[in-house]
mmCIF file of C-alpha atoms in Angstrom:
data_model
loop_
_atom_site.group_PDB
_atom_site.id
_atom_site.type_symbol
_atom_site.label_atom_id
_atom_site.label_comp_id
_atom_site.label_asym_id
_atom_site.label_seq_id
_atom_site.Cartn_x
_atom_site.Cartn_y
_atom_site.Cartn_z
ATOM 1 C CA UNK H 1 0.000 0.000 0.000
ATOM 2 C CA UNK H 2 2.777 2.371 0.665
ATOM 3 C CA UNK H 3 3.907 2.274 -3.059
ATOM 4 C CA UNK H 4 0.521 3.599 -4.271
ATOM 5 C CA UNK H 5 -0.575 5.825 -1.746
ATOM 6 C CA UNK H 6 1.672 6.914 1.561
ATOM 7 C CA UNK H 7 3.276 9.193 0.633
ATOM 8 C CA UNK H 8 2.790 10.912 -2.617
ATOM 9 C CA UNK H 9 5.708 11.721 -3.670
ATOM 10 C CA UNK H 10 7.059 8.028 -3.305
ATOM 11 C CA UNK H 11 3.740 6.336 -4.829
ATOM 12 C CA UNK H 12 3.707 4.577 -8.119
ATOM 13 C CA UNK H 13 2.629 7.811 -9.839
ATOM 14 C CA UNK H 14 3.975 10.335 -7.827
ATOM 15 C CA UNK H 15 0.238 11.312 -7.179
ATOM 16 C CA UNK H 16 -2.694 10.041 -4.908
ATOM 17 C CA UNK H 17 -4.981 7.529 -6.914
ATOM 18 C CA UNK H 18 -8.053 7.804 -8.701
ATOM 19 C CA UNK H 19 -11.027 7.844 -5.774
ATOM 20 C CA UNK H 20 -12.602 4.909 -7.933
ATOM 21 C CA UNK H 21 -8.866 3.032 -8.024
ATOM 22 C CA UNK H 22 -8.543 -0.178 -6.373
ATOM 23 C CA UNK H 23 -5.977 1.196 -3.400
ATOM 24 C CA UNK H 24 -8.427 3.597 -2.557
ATOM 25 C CA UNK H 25 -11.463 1.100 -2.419
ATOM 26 C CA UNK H 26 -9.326 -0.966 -0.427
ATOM 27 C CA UNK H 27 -8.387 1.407 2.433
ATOM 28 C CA UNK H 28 -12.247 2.605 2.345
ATOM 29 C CA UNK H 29 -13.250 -0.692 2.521
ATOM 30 C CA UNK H 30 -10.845 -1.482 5.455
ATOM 31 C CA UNK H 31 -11.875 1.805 7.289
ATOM 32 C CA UNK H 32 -15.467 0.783 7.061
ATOM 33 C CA UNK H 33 -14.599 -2.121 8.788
ATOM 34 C CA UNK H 34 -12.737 -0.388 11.232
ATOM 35 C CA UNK H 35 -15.100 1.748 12.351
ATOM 36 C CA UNK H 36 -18.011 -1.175 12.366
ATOM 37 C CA UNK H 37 -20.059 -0.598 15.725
ATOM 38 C CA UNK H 38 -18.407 2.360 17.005
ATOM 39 C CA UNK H 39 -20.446 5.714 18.114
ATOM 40 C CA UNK H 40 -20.229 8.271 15.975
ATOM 41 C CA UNK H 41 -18.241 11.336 17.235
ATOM 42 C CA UNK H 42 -17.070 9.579 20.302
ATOM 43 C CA UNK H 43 -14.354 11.931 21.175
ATOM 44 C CA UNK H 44 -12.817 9.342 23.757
ATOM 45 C CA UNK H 45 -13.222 6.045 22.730
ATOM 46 C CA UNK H 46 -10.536 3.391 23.461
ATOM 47 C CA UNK H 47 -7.823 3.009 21.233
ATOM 48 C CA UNK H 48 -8.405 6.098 19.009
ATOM 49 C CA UNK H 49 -4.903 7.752 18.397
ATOM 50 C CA UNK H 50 -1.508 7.244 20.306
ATOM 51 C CA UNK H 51 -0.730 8.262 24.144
ATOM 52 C CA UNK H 52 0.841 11.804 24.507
ATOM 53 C CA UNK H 53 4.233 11.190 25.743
ATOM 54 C CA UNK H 54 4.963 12.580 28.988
ATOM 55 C CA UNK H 55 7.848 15.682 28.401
ATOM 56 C CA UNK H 56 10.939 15.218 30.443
ATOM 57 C CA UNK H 57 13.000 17.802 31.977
ATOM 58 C CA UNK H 58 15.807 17.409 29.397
ATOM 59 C CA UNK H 59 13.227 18.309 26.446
ATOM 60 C CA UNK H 60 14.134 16.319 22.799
ATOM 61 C CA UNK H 61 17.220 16.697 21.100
ATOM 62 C CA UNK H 62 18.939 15.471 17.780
ATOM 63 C CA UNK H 63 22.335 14.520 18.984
ATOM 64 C CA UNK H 64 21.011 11.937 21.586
ATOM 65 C CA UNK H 65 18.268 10.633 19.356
ATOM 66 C CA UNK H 66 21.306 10.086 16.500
ATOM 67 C CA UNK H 67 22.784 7.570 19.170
ATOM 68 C CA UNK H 68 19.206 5.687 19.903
ATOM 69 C CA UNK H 69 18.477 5.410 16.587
ATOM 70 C CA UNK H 70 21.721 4.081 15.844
ATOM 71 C CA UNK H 71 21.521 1.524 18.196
ATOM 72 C CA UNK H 72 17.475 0.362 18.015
ATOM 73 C CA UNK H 73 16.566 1.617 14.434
ATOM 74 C CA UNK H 74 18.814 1.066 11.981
ATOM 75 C CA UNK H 75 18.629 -2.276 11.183
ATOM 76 C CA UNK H 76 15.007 -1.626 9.758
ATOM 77 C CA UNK H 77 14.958 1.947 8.595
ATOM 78 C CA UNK H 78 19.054 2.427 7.588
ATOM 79 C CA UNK H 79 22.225 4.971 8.159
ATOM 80 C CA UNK H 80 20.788 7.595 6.109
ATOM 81 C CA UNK H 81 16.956 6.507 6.952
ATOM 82 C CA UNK H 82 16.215 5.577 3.254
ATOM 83 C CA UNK H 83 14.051 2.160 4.662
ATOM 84 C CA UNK H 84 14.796 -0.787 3.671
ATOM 85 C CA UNK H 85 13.111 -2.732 0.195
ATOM 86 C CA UNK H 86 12.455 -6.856 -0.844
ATOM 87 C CA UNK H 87 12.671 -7.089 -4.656
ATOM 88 C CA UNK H 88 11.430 -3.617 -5.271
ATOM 89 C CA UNK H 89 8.646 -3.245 -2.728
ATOM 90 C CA UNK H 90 9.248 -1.261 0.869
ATOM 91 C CA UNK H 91 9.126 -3.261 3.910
ATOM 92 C CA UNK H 92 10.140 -0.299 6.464
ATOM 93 C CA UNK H 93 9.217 3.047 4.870
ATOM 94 C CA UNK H 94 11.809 6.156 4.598
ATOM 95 C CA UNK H 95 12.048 7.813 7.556
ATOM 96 C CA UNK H 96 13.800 11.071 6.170
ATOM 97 C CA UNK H 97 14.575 12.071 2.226
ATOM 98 C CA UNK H 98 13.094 12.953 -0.671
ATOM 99 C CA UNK H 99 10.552 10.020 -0.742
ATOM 100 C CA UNK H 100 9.668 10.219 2.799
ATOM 101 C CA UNK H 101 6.327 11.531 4.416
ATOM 102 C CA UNK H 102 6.516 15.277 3.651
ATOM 103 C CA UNK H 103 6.335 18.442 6.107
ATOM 104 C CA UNK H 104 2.085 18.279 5.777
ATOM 105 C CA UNK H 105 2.340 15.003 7.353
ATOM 106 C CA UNK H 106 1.056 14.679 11.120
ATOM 107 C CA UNK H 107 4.441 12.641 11.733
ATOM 108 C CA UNK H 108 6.573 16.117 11.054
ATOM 109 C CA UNK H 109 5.301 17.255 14.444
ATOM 110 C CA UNK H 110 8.077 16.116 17.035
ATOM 111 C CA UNK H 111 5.208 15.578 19.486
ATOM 112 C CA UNK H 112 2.903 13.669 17.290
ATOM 113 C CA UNK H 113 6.352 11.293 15.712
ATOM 114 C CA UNK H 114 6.794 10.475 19.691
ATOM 115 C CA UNK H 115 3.881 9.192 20.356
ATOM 116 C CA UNK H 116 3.741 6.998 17.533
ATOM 117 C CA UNK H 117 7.355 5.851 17.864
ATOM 118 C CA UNK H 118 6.598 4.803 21.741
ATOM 119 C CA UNK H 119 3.413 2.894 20.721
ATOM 120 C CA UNK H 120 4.620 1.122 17.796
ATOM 121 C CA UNK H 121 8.519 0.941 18.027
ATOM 122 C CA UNK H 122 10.709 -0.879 17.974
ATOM 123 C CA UNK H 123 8.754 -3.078 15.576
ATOM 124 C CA UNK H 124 7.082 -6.160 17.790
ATOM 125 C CA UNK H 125 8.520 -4.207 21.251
ATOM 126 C CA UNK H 126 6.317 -1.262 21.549
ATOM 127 C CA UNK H 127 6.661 0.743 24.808
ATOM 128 C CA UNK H 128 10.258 -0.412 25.221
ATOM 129 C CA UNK H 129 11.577 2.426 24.910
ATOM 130 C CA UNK H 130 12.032 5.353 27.708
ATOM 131 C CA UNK H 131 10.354 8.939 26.793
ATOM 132 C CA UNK H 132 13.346 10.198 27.012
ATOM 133 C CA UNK H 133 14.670 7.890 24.313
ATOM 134 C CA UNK H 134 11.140 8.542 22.111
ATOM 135 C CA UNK H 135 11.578 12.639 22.047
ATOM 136 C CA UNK H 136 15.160 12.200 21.093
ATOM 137 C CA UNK H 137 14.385 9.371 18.102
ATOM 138 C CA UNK H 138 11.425 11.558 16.958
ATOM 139 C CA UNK H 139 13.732 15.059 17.174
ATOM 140 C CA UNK H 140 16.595 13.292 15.311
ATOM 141 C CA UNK H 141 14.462 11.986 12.723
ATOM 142 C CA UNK H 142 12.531 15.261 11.794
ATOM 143 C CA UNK H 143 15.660 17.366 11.500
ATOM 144 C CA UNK H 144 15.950 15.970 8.255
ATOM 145 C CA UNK H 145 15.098 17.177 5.200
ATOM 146 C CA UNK H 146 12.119 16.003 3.702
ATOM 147 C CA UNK H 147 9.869 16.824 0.785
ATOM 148 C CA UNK H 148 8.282 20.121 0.567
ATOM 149 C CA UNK H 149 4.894 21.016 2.343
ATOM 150 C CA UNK H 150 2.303 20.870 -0.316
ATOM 151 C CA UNK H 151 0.396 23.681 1.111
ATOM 152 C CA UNK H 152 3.613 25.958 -0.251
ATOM 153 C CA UNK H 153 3.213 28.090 -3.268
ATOM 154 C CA UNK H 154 6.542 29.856 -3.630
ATOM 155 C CA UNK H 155 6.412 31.864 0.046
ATOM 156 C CA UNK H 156 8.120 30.414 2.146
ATOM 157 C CA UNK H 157 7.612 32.734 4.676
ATOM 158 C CA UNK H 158 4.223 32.468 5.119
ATOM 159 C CA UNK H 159 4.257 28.869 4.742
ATOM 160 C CA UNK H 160 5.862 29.098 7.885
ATOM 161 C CA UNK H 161 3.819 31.541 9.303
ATOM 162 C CA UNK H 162 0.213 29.852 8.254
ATOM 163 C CA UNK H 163 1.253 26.203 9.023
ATOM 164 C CA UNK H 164 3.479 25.550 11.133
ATOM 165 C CA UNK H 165 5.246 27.149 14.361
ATOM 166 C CA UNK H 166 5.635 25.828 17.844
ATOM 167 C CA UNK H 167 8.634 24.222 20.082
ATOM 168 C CA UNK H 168 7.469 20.742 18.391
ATOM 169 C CA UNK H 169 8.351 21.767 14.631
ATOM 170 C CA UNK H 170 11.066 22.435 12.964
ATOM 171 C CA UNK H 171 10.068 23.733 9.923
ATOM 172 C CA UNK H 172 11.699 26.950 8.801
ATOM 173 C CA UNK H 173 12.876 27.050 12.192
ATOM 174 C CA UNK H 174 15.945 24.978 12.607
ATOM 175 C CA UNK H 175 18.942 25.997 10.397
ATOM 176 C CA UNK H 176 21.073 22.982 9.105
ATOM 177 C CA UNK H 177 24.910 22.947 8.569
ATOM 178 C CA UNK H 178 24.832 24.689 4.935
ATOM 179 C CA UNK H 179 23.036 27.218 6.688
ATOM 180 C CA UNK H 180 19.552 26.764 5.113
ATOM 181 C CA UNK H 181 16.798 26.669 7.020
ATOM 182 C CA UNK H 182 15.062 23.407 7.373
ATOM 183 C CA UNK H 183 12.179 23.448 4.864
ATOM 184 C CA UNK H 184 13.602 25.970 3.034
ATOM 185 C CA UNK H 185 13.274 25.287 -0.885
ATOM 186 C CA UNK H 186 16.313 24.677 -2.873
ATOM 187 C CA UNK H 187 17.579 27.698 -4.714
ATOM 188 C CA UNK H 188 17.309 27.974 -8.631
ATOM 189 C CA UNK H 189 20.636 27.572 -10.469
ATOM 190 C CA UNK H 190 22.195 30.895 -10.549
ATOM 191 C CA UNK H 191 20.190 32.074 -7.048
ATOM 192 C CA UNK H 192 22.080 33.189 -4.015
ATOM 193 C CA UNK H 193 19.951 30.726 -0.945
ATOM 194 C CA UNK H 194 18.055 32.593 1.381
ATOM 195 C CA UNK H 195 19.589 32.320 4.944
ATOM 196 C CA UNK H 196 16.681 34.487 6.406
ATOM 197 C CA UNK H 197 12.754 33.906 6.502
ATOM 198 C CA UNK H 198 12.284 37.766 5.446
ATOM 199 C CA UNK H 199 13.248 36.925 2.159
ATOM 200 C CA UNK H 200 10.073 36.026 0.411
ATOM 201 C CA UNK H 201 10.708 34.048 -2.782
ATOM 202 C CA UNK H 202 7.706 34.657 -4.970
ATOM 203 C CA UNK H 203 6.228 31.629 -7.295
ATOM 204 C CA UNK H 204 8.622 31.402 -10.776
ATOM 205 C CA UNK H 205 7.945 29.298 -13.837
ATOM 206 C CA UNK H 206 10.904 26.759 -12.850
ATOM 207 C CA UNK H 207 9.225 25.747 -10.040
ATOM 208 C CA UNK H 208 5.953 24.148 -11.347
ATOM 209 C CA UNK H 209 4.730 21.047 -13.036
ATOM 210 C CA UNK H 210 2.429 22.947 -15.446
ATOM 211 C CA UNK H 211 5.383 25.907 -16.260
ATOM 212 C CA UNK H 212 7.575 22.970 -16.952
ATOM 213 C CA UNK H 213 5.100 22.363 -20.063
ATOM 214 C CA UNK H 214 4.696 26.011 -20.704
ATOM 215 C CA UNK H 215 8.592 26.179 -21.322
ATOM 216 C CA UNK H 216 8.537 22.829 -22.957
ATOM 217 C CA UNK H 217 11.324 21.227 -20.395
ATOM 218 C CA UNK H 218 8.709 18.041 -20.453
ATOM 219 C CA UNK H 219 6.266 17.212 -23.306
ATOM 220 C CA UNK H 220 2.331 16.960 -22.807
ATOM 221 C CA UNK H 221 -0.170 16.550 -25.692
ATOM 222 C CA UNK H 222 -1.008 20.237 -25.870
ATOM 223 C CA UNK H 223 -4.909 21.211 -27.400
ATOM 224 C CA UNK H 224 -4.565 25.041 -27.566
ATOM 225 C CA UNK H 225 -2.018 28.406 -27.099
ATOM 226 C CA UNK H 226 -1.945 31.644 -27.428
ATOM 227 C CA UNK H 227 0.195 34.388 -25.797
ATOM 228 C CA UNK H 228 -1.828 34.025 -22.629
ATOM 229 C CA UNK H 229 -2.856 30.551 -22.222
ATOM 230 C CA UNK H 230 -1.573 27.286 -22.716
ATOM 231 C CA UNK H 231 -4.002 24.164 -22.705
ATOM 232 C CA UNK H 232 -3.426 20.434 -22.967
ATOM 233 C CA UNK H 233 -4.573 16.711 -21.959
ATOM 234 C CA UNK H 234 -4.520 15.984 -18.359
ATOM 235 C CA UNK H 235 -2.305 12.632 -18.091
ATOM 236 C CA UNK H 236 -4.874 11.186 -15.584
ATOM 237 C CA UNK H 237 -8.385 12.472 -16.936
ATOM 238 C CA UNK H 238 -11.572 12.124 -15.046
ATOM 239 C CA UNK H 239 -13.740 12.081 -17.816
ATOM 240 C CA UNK H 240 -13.210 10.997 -21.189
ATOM 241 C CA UNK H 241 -12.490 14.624 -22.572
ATOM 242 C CA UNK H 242 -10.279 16.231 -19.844
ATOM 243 C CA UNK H 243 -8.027 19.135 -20.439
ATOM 244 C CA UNK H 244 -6.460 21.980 -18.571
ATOM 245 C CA UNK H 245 -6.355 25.058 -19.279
ATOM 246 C CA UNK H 246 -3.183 26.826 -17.842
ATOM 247 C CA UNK H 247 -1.838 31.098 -17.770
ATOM 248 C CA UNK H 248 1.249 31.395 -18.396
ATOM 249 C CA UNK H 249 1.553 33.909 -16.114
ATOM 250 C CA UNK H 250 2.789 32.311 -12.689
ATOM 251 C CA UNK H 251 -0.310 33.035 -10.696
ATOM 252 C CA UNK H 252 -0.432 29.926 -8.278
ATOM 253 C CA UNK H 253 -4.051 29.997 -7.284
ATOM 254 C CA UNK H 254 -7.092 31.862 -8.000
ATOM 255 C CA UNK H 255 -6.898 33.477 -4.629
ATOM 256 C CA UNK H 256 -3.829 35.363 -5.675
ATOM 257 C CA UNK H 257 -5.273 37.065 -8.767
ATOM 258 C CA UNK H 258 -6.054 40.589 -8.843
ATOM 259 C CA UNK H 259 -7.388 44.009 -10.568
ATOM 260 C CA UNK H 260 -4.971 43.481 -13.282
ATOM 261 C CA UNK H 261 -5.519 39.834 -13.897
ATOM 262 C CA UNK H 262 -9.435 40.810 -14.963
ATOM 263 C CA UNK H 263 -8.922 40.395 -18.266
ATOM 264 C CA UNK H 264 -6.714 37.384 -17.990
ATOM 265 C CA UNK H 265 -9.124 35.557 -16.314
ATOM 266 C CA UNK H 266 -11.704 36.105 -18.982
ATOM 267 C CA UNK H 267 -10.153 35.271 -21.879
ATOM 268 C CA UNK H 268 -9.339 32.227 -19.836
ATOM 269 C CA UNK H 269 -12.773 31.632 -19.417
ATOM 270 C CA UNK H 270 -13.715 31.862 -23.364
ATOM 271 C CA UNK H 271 -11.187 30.322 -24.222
ATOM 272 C CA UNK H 272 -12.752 27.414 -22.144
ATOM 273 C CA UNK H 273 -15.754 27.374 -23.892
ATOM 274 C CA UNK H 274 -13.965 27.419 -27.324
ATOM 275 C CA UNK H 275 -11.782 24.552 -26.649
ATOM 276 C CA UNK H 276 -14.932 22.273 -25.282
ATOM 277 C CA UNK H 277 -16.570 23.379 -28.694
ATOM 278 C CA UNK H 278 -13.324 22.339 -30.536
ATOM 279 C CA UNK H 279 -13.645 19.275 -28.549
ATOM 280 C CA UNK H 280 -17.198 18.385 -29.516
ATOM 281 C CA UNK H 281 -18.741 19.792 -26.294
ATOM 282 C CA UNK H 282 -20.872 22.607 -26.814
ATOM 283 C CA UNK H 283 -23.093 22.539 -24.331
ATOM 284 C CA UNK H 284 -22.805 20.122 -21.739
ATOM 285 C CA UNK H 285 -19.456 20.498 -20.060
ATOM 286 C CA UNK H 286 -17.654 21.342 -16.493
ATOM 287 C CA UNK H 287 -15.458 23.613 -15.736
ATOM 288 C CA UNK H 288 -13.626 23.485 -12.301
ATOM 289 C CA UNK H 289 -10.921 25.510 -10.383
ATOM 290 C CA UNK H 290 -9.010 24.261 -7.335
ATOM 291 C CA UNK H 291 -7.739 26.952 -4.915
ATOM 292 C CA UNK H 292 -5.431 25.592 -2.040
ATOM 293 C CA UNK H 293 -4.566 22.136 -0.895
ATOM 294 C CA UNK H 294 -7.927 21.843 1.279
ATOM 295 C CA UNK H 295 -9.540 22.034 -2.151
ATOM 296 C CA UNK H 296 -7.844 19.471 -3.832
ATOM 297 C CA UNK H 297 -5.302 21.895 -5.667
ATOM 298 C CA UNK H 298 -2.074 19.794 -5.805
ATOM 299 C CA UNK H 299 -0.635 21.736 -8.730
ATOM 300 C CA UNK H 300 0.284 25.435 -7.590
ATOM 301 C CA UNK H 301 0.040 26.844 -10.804
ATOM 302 C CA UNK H 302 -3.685 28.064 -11.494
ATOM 303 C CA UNK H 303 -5.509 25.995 -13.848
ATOM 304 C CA UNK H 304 -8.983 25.113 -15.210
ATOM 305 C CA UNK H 305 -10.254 21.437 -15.675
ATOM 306 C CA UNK H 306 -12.397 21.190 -18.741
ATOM 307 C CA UNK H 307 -14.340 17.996 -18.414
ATOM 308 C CA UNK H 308 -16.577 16.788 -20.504
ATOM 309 C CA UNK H 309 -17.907 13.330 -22.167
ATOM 310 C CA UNK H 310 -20.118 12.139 -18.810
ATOM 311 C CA UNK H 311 -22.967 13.306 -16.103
ATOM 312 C CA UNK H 312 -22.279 15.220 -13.576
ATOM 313 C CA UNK H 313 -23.729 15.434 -10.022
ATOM 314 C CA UNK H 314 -24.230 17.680 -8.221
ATOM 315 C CA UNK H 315 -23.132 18.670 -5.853
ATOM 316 C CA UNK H 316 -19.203 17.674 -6.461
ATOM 317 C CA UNK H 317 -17.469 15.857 -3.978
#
């Protein structure tokens, strides 16, 4: 399951799976059963989530966890905490790295990574361990880089700011040897890093998917462009005519458009309804913006889905 779905960026496709896919049906199925007979709401009931871990006077730190998880985790999870795999598939997962859970993830959170560590590690010994010896694992393992929060659209700033803060994370707060902070998104060839959270990097078209296309650095089987727009076939289409419709103006969501984007936006929208017609759509079609991870945005590059070919209900998911 962890090569289709947990996490993302390490799945099969790089993406989460259709909702109609057979992982997903799976895991709903298996929740379903899960939750068989319990009270809905029940705030309390037994067994829902892991223990807070009691904090100790001597707090969590990275140095001493290095030495625990030397000694108790690196036969499963490795030196560099890349996991360990059996003919391709992952039996432990990556603890740290670029395929790792990424700084969204509940298990970024020193105090939440604790909890679960006590309660589930090491594998077959749960509760072993001291506290002491959980905060330090949990504060040595998230001081590693890991991929980038989702919810970030090229500020890092108030990525920080919005999402994260607090003694328990150290996102864009702890600075590692190269003197980046951690979280901090790698510079562009030919940028100076930032050292500093008041320097707010704007989005760029390097740094997306979907500007990747516009600049042809990766091929896609483009429908439509003019010196505004750009549209082509999404590679995993919910209907059987599915396109997006992209500026090429870096604007990351709607939310970020303004006065002068007006007439942008409109020709966007025409555009729409010309390349449904060109499609054989002329009347019944959908057209759908994402803003922000909550959402479903996982591209942060503003775009329009053009679907078309099927019903529709209302309302969407």
């Amino acid at each position: 399951m962890f090569s289709c779905v947990c996490p993302a960026p390490g799945s099969a496709k790089g993406e989460v799976p259709p909702a109609d896919s057979e992982p997903i049906i799976d895991l709903l199925s298996y929740f379903y059963w899960l939750a068989t007979n319990a009270p809905t709401g029940d705030q309390k009931m037994a067994g829902r989530g892991y223990p807070a871990v009691a904090e100790t006077a001597a707090g969590f730190d990275p140095d001493r966890g290095r030495l625990v998880y030397e000694e108790r985790c690196v036969v499963c999870h490795g030196q560099e905490g890349a996991g360990t795999k059996d003919h391709g598939e992952v039996v432990f997962p990556p603890l740290w790295g670029d395929i790792a859970y990424n700084w969204s993830a509940g298990m970024h959170r020193i105090d939440k990574a604790a909890a679960f560590i006590q309660a589930n590690m090491p594998l077959g010994q749960p509760d072993t361990l001291s506290d002491q010896e959980v905060w330090d694992i949990a504060g040595f393992v998230n001081s590693h880089p890991r991929p980038q929060d989702p919810r970030y659209d090229g500020d890092f700033e108030e990525t920080v700011k919005r999402f994260h803060g607090g003694i328990f994370d150290y996102y864009g707060t702890l600075t590692l040897p190269n003197g980046k902070l951690l979280g901090e998104p790698r510079p562009r060839v030919g940028q100076t890093p930032s050292r500093h959270l008041h320097q707010k990097k704007g989005p760029t078209m390097s740094e997306t998917l979907f500007s990747k296309i516009i600049n042809r650095e990766i091929p896609a089987d483009i429908v439509y462009e003019d010196d505004l727009c750009l549209a082509f076939r999404d590679v995993n289409p919910q209907a059987p005519m599915h396109v997006l419709l992209v500026p090429k103006k870096p604007l990351a969501r709607l939310a970020h458009a303004t006065e002068q984007d007006k007439a942008l936006l409109g020709h966007m929208m025409l555009k729409a309804s010309e390349i449904a017609r060109a499609e054989g759509y002329r009347d019944d079609f959908r057209l759908v913006i994402n803003n922000g991870p909550g959402a479903g945005q996982s591209v942060f590059h503003l775009h329009i889905h053009i679907l078309a070919g099927r019903g529709f209900n209302w309302p969407p998911g």
